[in-house]
Amino acid sequence: MSEKNPTPEEGSTARRSAGGDEVHATLQAGSATLEDNQAPASSETTTTSPETTASPGARAEVGNAIVEVEVQPGFSRATGVAIALGATALAIGLLSTFADIIAPVFLGVNLLIAAYPVYTVLVRVKVPRALAAIATGLTVLLVLAAGVAAIVWSGTSMVTALRGYSDQFTELYTHAIQLLGRVGFDESALLDQLKSVSPSNVLGVVKGLVSNASGATGIILVVLVAMVFMVMDLPSMKERMGITDRLHPAFSSNIETFISGIRRYWLVTTIFGIIVAALDGGVLLLLGVPLPLVWAVLSFITNYIPNVGFIIGLLPPALLALVEKGPVTALIVVLAYSVMNFVIQSIIQPKFTGDAVGITPTVSFISLLLWTAVFGPLGALIALPFTLMIKAMLLDSDPRTRWINALIAANPKTVEEPT
């Protein structure tokens, strides 16, 4: 008796399993193993057997039905890290390219944020919003003009005074090299290494920085132009923030936290800078160090530079005390500056700033180096506020990245606080 060839329908039936529950699916594209916990693409999706495979976007034939199988593609961890690093490098490059615009505008934004209470008070006493905005802008410009005048005056006075001590600095420099040579260092090698920091070179650099005001003029001009437009936007800012709060409350909350923190940072830093400058100037006056007012102004200005501002403000009066009064007076100056800086900036000031400076000292120092390299000298002034802005916009606003606060925040417990 001859065997009968099975029909296609019989062959399809023969491929069914003994239990009748599993179905052989013929795929039309690729083969990638489906995740066991893959959710159905739609209510019409039929669950396939564990052996069924499909590629992203594949179509599977189950019985007489065509089923779309959706598999979400993803990047590997290494690819994600590479993309993040590339995007970061590109962003930093763009910031550096447009530093002459971004840094002054951001400084103007910070100054306007700090002066915003003036606008609030004027509006509260029934001053028209337009006039209140103009008065706030003028306040910022007056503060900026006073700061520039203080920098120019102190820098000019410092160069004029130090020029008269050029011979003493040169003699001190020579004695220091000879002393190091007596304790075993090679004098010729030291001279080669220290050519760039010889007294004549240092004075020349300082004089050049003070006399070359073209860069500062450009910065001031950009700030002034930016301030005009920001003052025009000031009356509608409250309404804009209200709309943002309704549409994206988490982002709005982080921006408001950043604004209040930055305002408190500038206010507290200014107040304690005045206190530190007064104390430093008083100590120098009592010790008879020349130009105590100049060094007090320098101390106030460098107080805005995190981490290293104290050292920048200390070196000139300490060196002048050394050549004018001797090593004992210079040592007293160093000790007095160090003690007052530690007590005020490390113990007292943080109690008033609170979480306004919400990053660790290490992150603050790295920020100083990075933004100074990107934005130039102005980057040292805006390093901390710029880092806090990036933290508020990119990290705090996304719950998936808030864990990074545990690594960079001054208070690591903030990662556990709800947004």
Tab-separated table of C-alpha atoms in Angstrom:
chain	number	residue	atom	x	y	z
A	1	MET	CA	0.000	0.000	0.000
A	2	SER	CA	1.607	3.301	-1.130
A	3	GLU	CA	2.266	6.106	1.308
A	4	LYS	CA	0.253	9.275	0.918
A	5	ASN	CA	2.127	12.579	0.914
A	6	PRO	CA	0.789	14.911	3.622
A	7	THR	CA	-0.999	18.030	2.527
A	8	PRO	CA	0.279	21.478	3.771
A	9	GLU	CA	-2.610	21.629	6.196
A	10	GLU	CA	-1.720	18.211	7.597
A	11	GLY	CA	1.934	19.216	7.837
A	12	SER	CA	0.978	22.328	9.767
A	13	THR	CA	-1.119	20.197	12.088
A	14	ALA	CA	1.742	17.751	12.566
A	15	ARG	CA	3.996	20.537	13.773
A	16	ARG	CA	1.749	21.192	16.735
A	17	SER	CA	3.018	19.806	20.024
A	18	ALA	CA	1.414	16.891	21.835
A	19	GLY	CA	-0.228	19.192	24.381
A	20	GLY	CA	-1.637	21.399	21.628
A	21	ASP	CA	-0.501	24.543	23.501
A	22	GLU	CA	2.751	25.448	21.696
A	23	VAL	CA	2.871	26.888	18.199
A	24	HIS	CA	5.696	26.981	15.736
A	25	ALA	CA	6.127	30.594	14.576
A	26	THR	CA	7.811	31.338	11.277
A	27	LEU	CA	9.615	34.675	11.548
A	28	GLN	CA	10.042	36.980	8.587
A	29	ALA	CA	12.987	39.044	9.960
A	30	GLY	CA	16.102	38.312	12.095
A	31	SER	CA	16.415	36.192	15.202
A	32	ALA	CA	16.954	37.595	18.683
A	33	THR	CA	15.901	35.876	21.882
A	34	LEU	CA	12.802	37.405	23.444
A	35	GLU	CA	13.013	38.442	27.079
A	36	ASP	CA	10.914	36.237	29.370
A	37	ASN	CA	9.379	39.301	30.946
A	38	GLN	CA	8.682	41.033	27.594
A	39	ALA	CA	5.216	42.635	27.754
A	40	PRO	CA	2.835	42.058	24.805
A	41	ALA	CA	2.933	44.797	22.189
A	42	SER	CA	-0.853	45.093	22.206
A	43	SER	CA	-3.977	43.378	23.398
A	44	GLU	CA	-3.917	41.235	20.201
A	45	THR	CA	-0.405	39.914	20.783
A	46	THR	CA	-0.262	36.144	21.298
A	47	THR	CA	2.328	34.730	23.700
A	48	THR	CA	4.829	32.528	21.906
A	49	SER	CA	6.671	29.534	23.221
A	50	PRO	CA	9.917	29.948	25.168
A	51	GLU	CA	11.879	28.816	22.112
A	52	THR	CA	10.416	31.536	19.873
A	53	THR	CA	12.940	34.150	18.721
A	54	ALA	CA	12.546	37.520	17.032
A	55	SER	CA	14.546	40.588	16.208
A	56	PRO	CA	13.510	44.157	17.090
A	57	GLY	CA	10.491	45.005	14.997
A	58	ALA	CA	10.060	41.425	13.718
A	59	ARG	CA	6.720	39.944	12.613
A	60	ALA	CA	5.727	36.434	13.697
A	61	GLU	CA	3.090	34.206	12.045
A	62	VAL	CA	0.969	32.450	14.666
A	63	GLY	CA	-1.703	30.318	13.088
A	64	ASN	CA	-3.503	32.597	10.675
A	65	ALA	CA	-2.558	35.826	12.514
A	66	ILE	CA	0.415	38.115	11.923
A	67	VAL	CA	1.773	39.397	15.238
A	68	GLU	CA	4.096	42.397	15.638
A	69	VAL	CA	6.875	41.609	18.124
A	70	GLU	CA	8.330	44.787	19.680
A	71	VAL	CA	11.755	44.654	21.277
A	72	GLN	CA	13.203	47.939	22.496
A	73	PRO	CA	16.822	48.379	21.389
A	74	GLY	CA	19.369	49.741	23.881
A	75	PHE	CA	22.992	50.799	24.250
A	76	SER	CA	25.621	48.913	26.138
A	77	ARG	CA	27.077	50.559	29.221
A	78	ALA	CA	30.365	51.300	27.437
A	79	THR	CA	28.531	52.930	24.541
A	80	GLY	CA	26.464	55.055	26.903
A	81	VAL	CA	29.570	56.219	28.769
A	82	ALA	CA	31.331	57.050	25.502
A	83	ILE	CA	28.349	59.077	24.278
A	84	ALA	CA	28.129	60.941	27.605
A	85	LEU	CA	31.850	61.786	27.556
A	86	GLY	CA	31.661	62.926	23.951
A	87	ALA	CA	28.659	65.141	24.655
A	88	THR	CA	30.411	66.629	27.703
A	89	ALA	CA	33.562	67.384	25.710
A	90	LEU	CA	31.486	68.986	22.954
A	91	ALA	CA	29.576	71.116	25.467
A	92	ILE	CA	32.783	72.311	27.152
A	93	GLY	CA	34.282	73.123	23.760
A	94	LEU	CA	31.248	75.209	22.814
A	95	LEU	CA	31.331	77.017	26.162
A	96	SER	CA	35.007	77.831	25.630
A	97	THR	CA	34.350	79.057	22.091
A	98	PHE	CA	31.649	81.470	23.234
A	99	ALA	CA	33.234	82.274	26.616
A	100	ASP	CA	33.408	86.007	25.865
A	101	ILE	CA	29.610	86.042	25.668
A	102	ILE	CA	28.480	83.328	28.080
A	103	ALA	CA	30.616	84.310	31.091
A	104	PRO	CA	29.671	88.037	31.183
A	105	VAL	CA	25.987	87.270	30.570
A	106	PHE	CA	25.974	84.690	33.363
A	107	LEU	CA	27.673	87.195	35.671
A	108	GLY	CA	24.945	89.706	34.827
A	109	VAL	CA	22.268	87.107	35.589
A	110	ASN	CA	23.889	86.449	38.973
A	111	LEU	CA	24.034	90.136	39.815
A	112	LEU	CA	20.397	90.603	38.839
A	113	ILE	CA	19.391	87.581	40.945
A	114	ALA	CA	21.244	89.049	43.913
A	115	ALA	CA	19.535	92.436	43.443
A	116	TYR	CA	16.034	91.048	42.839
A	117	PRO	CA	14.900	91.791	46.441
A	118	VAL	CA	15.237	95.489	45.542
A	119	TYR	CA	12.650	94.981	42.795
A	120	THR	CA	10.364	93.047	45.156
A	121	VAL	CA	10.465	95.778	47.801
A	122	LEU	CA	9.768	98.544	45.284
A	123	VAL	CA	6.794	96.677	43.800
A	124	ARG	CA	5.457	96.038	47.299
A	125	VAL	CA	5.412	99.787	48.021
A	126	LYS	CA	3.370	100.414	44.850
A	127	VAL	CA	6.199	101.542	42.576
A	128	PRO	CA	5.328	100.740	38.924
A	129	ARG	CA	6.944	97.529	37.755
A	130	ALA	CA	8.821	99.212	34.914
A	131	LEU	CA	10.365	101.811	37.243
A	132	ALA	CA	11.175	99.126	39.810
A	133	ALA	CA	12.960	97.098	37.133
A	134	ILE	CA	14.971	100.144	36.025
A	135	ALA	CA	15.930	100.932	39.630
A	136	THR	CA	17.057	97.331	40.141
A	137	GLY	CA	19.165	97.458	36.993
A	138	LEU	CA	20.764	100.735	38.085
A	139	THR	CA	21.569	99.185	41.464
A	140	VAL	CA	23.380	96.333	39.732
A	141	LEU	CA	25.297	98.756	37.516
A	142	LEU	CA	26.367	100.849	40.514
A	143	VAL	CA	27.637	97.760	42.321
A	144	LEU	CA	29.459	96.620	39.188
A	145	ALA	CA	31.029	100.057	38.697
A	146	ALA	CA	32.149	100.145	42.333
A	147	GLY	CA	33.720	96.703	41.981
A	148	VAL	CA	35.595	97.640	38.816
A	149	ALA	CA	36.807	100.887	40.388
A	150	ALA	CA	38.041	99.005	43.466
A	151	ILE	CA	39.925	96.491	41.316
A	152	VAL	CA	41.566	99.187	39.191
A	153	TRP	CA	42.509	101.314	42.203
A	154	SER	CA	43.951	98.457	44.248
A	155	GLY	CA	45.821	97.028	41.255
A	156	THR	CA	47.328	100.374	40.308
A	157	SER	CA	48.313	101.119	43.899
A	158	MET	CA	49.865	97.673	44.274
A	159	VAL	CA	51.989	98.022	41.131
A	160	THR	CA	53.114	101.524	42.109
A	161	ALA	CA	54.063	100.422	45.619
A	162	LEU	CA	55.795	97.169	44.682
A	163	ARG	CA	57.851	98.904	42.014
A	164	GLY	CA	59.619	100.836	44.768
A	165	TYR	CA	60.575	97.559	46.477
A	166	SER	CA	62.072	95.962	43.368
A	167	ASP	CA	65.632	96.022	44.746
A	168	GLN	CA	64.563	94.504	48.078
A	169	PHE	CA	62.619	91.734	46.330
A	170	THR	CA	65.598	90.965	44.114
A	171	GLU	CA	67.907	90.774	47.134
A	172	LEU	CA	65.439	88.531	48.977
A	173	TYR	CA	65.159	86.322	45.907
A	174	THR	CA	68.940	85.976	45.668
A	175	HIS	CA	69.301	85.143	49.368
A	176	ALA	CA	66.601	82.478	49.086
A	177	ILE	CA	68.428	80.826	46.170
A	178	GLN	CA	71.712	80.887	48.084
A	179	LEU	CA	70.066	79.406	51.174
A	180	LEU	CA	68.618	76.550	49.153
A	181	GLY	CA	72.025	75.997	47.579
A	182	ARG	CA	73.643	75.647	51.014
A	183	VAL	CA	71.203	72.913	51.998
A	184	GLY	CA	72.003	70.818	48.929
A	185	PHE	CA	70.023	72.180	45.981
A	186	ASP	CA	71.712	73.032	42.677
A	187	GLU	CA	71.634	76.834	42.383
A	188	SER	CA	71.905	76.872	38.589
A	189	ALA	CA	69.026	74.402	38.261
A	190	LEU	CA	66.937	76.466	40.673
A	191	LEU	CA	67.617	79.642	38.717
A	192	ASP	CA	66.548	77.937	35.495
A	193	GLN	CA	63.355	76.663	37.089
A	194	LEU	CA	62.489	79.972	38.764
A	195	LYS	CA	63.176	82.341	35.881
A	196	SER	CA	59.478	82.831	35.303
A	197	VAL	CA	58.881	83.847	38.928
A	198	SER	CA	61.761	86.252	39.339
A	199	PRO	CA	60.762	89.604	40.883
A	200	SER	CA	61.217	91.538	37.655
A	201	ASN	CA	59.081	89.105	35.676
A	202	VAL	CA	56.335	89.011	38.302
A	203	LEU	CA	56.147	92.794	38.486
A	204	GLY	CA	56.028	92.965	34.709
A	205	VAL	CA	53.129	90.520	34.568
A	206	VAL	CA	51.195	92.383	37.267
A	207	LYS	CA	51.784	95.694	35.527
A	208	GLY	CA	50.636	94.231	32.226
A	209	LEU	CA	47.455	92.843	33.762
A	210	VAL	CA	46.565	96.198	35.262
A	211	SER	CA	47.429	98.289	32.212
A	212	ASN	CA	45.701	96.021	29.679
A	213	ALA	CA	42.077	96.900	30.274
A	214	SER	CA	40.738	95.936	26.850
A	215	GLY	CA	39.540	92.532	28.035
A	216	ALA	CA	37.829	94.022	31.077
A	217	THR	CA	36.200	96.676	28.902
A	218	GLY	CA	34.740	94.012	26.630
A	219	ILE	CA	33.368	92.071	29.596
A	220	ILE	CA	31.762	95.176	31.083
A	221	LEU	CA	30.212	96.092	27.733
A	222	VAL	CA	28.629	92.640	27.333
A	223	VAL	CA	27.305	92.782	30.904
A	224	LEU	CA	25.788	96.225	30.301
A	225	VAL	CA	24.041	95.192	27.084
A	226	ALA	CA	22.767	91.973	28.659
A	227	MET	CA	21.500	93.893	31.687
A	228	VAL	CA	19.369	96.143	29.463
A	229	PHE	CA	17.449	93.188	28.041
A	230	MET	CA	17.214	91.334	31.345
A	231	VAL	CA	15.754	94.424	33.010
A	232	MET	CA	13.147	94.561	30.233
A	233	ASP	CA	12.172	90.954	31.020
A	234	LEU	CA	12.100	91.477	34.776
A	235	PRO	CA	8.440	92.624	35.160
A	236	SER	CA	7.112	89.457	33.486
A	237	MET	CA	9.487	87.041	35.196
A	238	LYS	CA	7.103	86.140	38.022
A	239	GLU	CA	4.373	85.207	35.554
A	240	ARG	CA	6.803	83.144	33.487
A	241	MET	CA	7.980	81.228	36.534
A	242	GLY	CA	4.360	80.592	37.525
A	243	ILE	CA	3.591	79.029	34.133
A	244	THR	CA	6.764	76.951	34.322
A	245	ASP	CA	5.758	75.749	37.770
A	246	ARG	CA	2.391	74.538	36.458
A	247	LEU	CA	3.860	72.790	33.422
A	248	HIS	CA	6.976	71.305	35.024
A	249	PRO	CA	6.830	71.672	38.823
A	250	ALA	CA	9.944	69.603	39.573
A	251	PHE	CA	12.162	71.642	37.232
A	252	SER	CA	10.658	74.904	38.456
A	253	SER	CA	11.284	73.916	42.069
A	254	ASN	CA	14.947	73.190	41.363
A	255	ILE	CA	15.401	76.487	39.526
A	256	GLU	CA	13.816	78.407	42.402
A	257	THR	CA	16.074	76.562	44.850
A	258	PHE	CA	19.084	77.489	42.715
A	259	ILE	CA	18.020	81.148	42.536
A	260	SER	CA	17.474	81.470	46.283
A	261	GLY	CA	20.728	79.652	47.007
A	262	ILE	CA	22.728	81.836	44.628
A	263	ARG	CA	21.185	84.987	46.091
A	264	ARG	CA	22.094	83.862	49.600
A	265	TYR	CA	25.595	82.890	48.446
A	266	TRP	CA	26.377	86.314	46.954
A	267	LEU	CA	24.868	88.195	49.884
A	268	VAL	CA	26.625	86.175	52.582
A	269	THR	CA	29.927	86.132	50.672
A	270	THR	CA	29.793	89.920	50.315
A	271	ILE	CA	29.005	90.530	53.993
A	272	PHE	CA	31.704	88.196	55.266
A	273	GLY	CA	34.128	89.514	52.654
A	274	ILE	CA	33.702	92.978	54.149
A	275	ILE	CA	34.272	91.565	57.649
A	276	VAL	CA	37.410	89.673	56.597
A	277	ALA	CA	38.752	92.700	54.721
A	278	ALA	CA	38.225	94.954	57.750
A	279	LEU	CA	39.989	92.507	60.073
A	280	ASP	CA	42.886	91.966	57.660
A	281	GLY	CA	43.319	95.692	57.142
A	282	GLY	CA	43.215	96.287	60.903
A	283	VAL	CA	45.947	93.707	61.557
A	284	LEU	CA	48.166	95.173	58.840
A	285	LEU	CA	47.597	98.679	60.206
A	286	LEU	CA	48.589	97.585	63.716
A	287	LEU	CA	51.717	95.858	62.399
A	288	GLY	CA	52.733	98.902	60.364
A	289	VAL	CA	52.640	97.129	56.999
A	290	PRO	CA	52.411	99.673	54.149
A	291	LEU	CA	49.177	100.085	52.173
A	292	PRO	CA	46.787	98.327	54.579
A	293	LEU	CA	43.722	99.701	52.754
A	294	VAL	CA	44.950	98.352	49.415
A	295	TRP	CA	45.477	94.882	50.885
A	296	ALA	CA	42.087	95.024	52.589
A	297	VAL	CA	40.395	95.740	49.242
A	298	LEU	CA	42.406	92.935	47.642
A	299	SER	CA	41.289	90.586	50.414
A	300	PHE	CA	37.656	91.533	49.807
A	301	ILE	CA	37.902	90.953	46.051
A	302	THR	CA	39.677	87.595	46.319
A	303	ASN	CA	37.106	86.445	48.872
A	304	TYR	CA	34.798	85.700	45.916
A	305	ILE	CA	37.297	83.193	44.493
A	306	PRO	CA	36.742	79.806	46.182
A	307	ASN	CA	39.578	77.796	47.719
A	308	VAL	CA	42.576	79.795	46.447
A	309	GLY	CA	41.309	83.363	46.818
A	310	PHE	CA	42.641	83.498	50.369
A	311	ILE	CA	46.166	82.645	49.166
A	312	ILE	CA	46.036	85.250	46.387
A	313	GLY	CA	45.027	87.921	48.889
A	314	LEU	CA	47.685	86.854	51.402
A	315	LEU	CA	50.864	86.742	49.305
A	316	PRO	CA	51.360	90.468	48.453
A	317	PRO	CA	51.011	91.847	52.016
A	318	ALA	CA	53.073	88.963	53.433
A	319	LEU	CA	55.918	89.623	50.983
A	320	LEU	CA	55.745	93.350	51.625
A	321	ALA	CA	55.847	92.732	55.383
A	322	LEU	CA	58.878	90.492	54.872
A	323	VAL	CA	60.942	93.096	53.013
A	324	GLU	CA	59.716	96.055	55.074
A	325	LYS	CA	59.425	94.676	58.624
A	326	GLY	CA	61.298	91.382	58.635
A	327	PRO	CA	60.428	87.671	58.875
A	328	VAL	CA	58.712	87.899	62.282
A	329	THR	CA	56.144	90.425	61.070
A	330	ALA	CA	55.627	88.438	57.878
A	331	LEU	CA	54.989	85.301	59.934
A	332	ILE	CA	52.452	87.169	62.091
A	333	VAL	CA	50.665	88.344	58.941
A	334	VAL	CA	50.471	84.783	57.604
A	335	LEU	CA	49.200	83.414	60.922
A	336	ALA	CA	46.636	86.197	61.372
A	337	TYR	CA	45.278	85.792	57.845
A	338	SER	CA	45.136	82.004	58.207
A	339	VAL	CA	43.339	82.024	61.558
A	340	MET	CA	40.792	84.656	60.538
A	341	ASN	CA	40.145	82.952	57.203
A	342	PHE	CA	39.649	79.549	58.825
A	343	VAL	CA	37.385	80.773	61.614
A	344	ILE	CA	35.204	83.018	59.460
A	345	GLN	CA	35.017	81.131	56.157
A	346	SER	CA	35.173	77.559	57.446
A	347	ILE	CA	33.239	77.771	60.735
A	348	ILE	CA	31.028	80.875	60.862
A	349	GLN	CA	30.112	81.532	57.213
A	350	PRO	CA	28.740	78.012	56.445
A	351	LYS	CA	26.201	78.459	59.261
A	352	PHE	CA	24.689	81.359	57.313
A	353	THR	CA	25.014	80.009	53.779
A	354	GLY	CA	23.469	76.662	54.735
A	355	ASP	CA	23.039	74.518	51.625
A	356	ALA	CA	23.561	77.440	49.237
A	357	VAL	CA	26.988	75.999	48.423
A	358	GLY	CA	25.815	72.418	48.118
A	359	ILE	CA	29.025	70.804	46.855
A	360	THR	CA	32.114	69.385	48.508
A	361	PRO	CA	35.381	71.377	48.708
A	362	THR	CA	36.982	68.970	46.230
A	363	VAL	CA	34.243	69.532	43.659
A	364	SER	CA	34.481	73.275	44.319
A	365	PHE	CA	38.227	73.238	43.626
A	366	ILE	CA	37.825	71.167	40.453
A	367	SER	CA	35.095	73.565	39.324
A	368	LEU	CA	37.444	76.491	39.876
A	369	LEU	CA	40.145	74.900	37.701
A	370	LEU	CA	37.709	73.815	34.990
A	371	TRP	CA	35.733	77.032	34.560
A	372	THR	CA	38.851	79.208	34.805
A	373	ALA	CA	40.318	77.180	31.942
A	374	VAL	CA	37.063	77.466	29.961
A	375	PHE	CA	36.041	81.075	30.678
A	376	GLY	CA	39.363	82.696	31.565
A	377	PRO	CA	39.911	84.871	34.677
A	378	LEU	CA	36.191	85.613	34.953
A	379	GLY	CA	35.625	81.878	35.352
A	380	ALA	CA	37.243	82.020	38.795
A	381	LEU	CA	34.503	84.408	39.914
A	382	ILE	CA	31.542	82.485	38.493
A	383	ALA	CA	32.917	78.944	38.948
A	384	LEU	CA	30.793	78.038	41.940
A	385	PRO	CA	27.494	79.578	40.699
A	386	PHE	CA	27.936	77.993	37.264
A	387	THR	CA	28.508	74.562	38.798
A	388	LEU	CA	25.435	74.972	40.997
A	389	MET	CA	23.355	75.931	37.946
A	390	ILE	CA	24.420	72.801	36.063
A	391	LYS	CA	23.712	70.713	39.146
A	392	ALA	CA	20.209	72.165	39.489
A	393	MET	CA	19.289	71.829	35.807
A	394	LEU	CA	20.835	68.465	34.921
A	395	LEU	CA	21.097	66.497	38.160
A	396	ASP	CA	18.534	67.667	40.692
A	397	SER	CA	15.709	67.914	38.151
A	398	ASP	CA	15.947	64.238	37.144
A	399	PRO	CA	15.217	61.621	39.851
A	400	ARG	CA	17.404	59.130	37.966
A	401	THR	CA	20.509	61.287	38.467
A	402	ARG	CA	19.889	62.579	41.984
A	403	TRP	CA	22.052	59.757	43.351
A	404	ILE	CA	25.065	61.712	42.074
A	405	ASN	CA	24.406	64.153	44.940
A	406	ALA	CA	25.722	61.478	47.273
A	407	LEU	CA	29.118	61.936	45.602
A	408	ILE	CA	29.280	65.703	45.084
A	409	ALA	CA	26.907	67.266	47.621
A	410	ALA	CA	28.201	68.805	50.825
A	411	ASN	CA	25.359	66.979	52.579
A	412	PRO	CA	25.074	63.493	50.978
A	413	LYS	CA	21.684	62.931	52.622
A	414	THR	CA	20.135	65.324	50.106
A	415	VAL	CA	19.959	62.410	47.674
A	416	GLU	CA	17.269	60.889	49.889
A	417	GLU	CA	15.168	64.044	50.018
A	418	PRO	CA	12.195	64.170	47.671
A	419	THR	CA	12.176	66.739	44.911
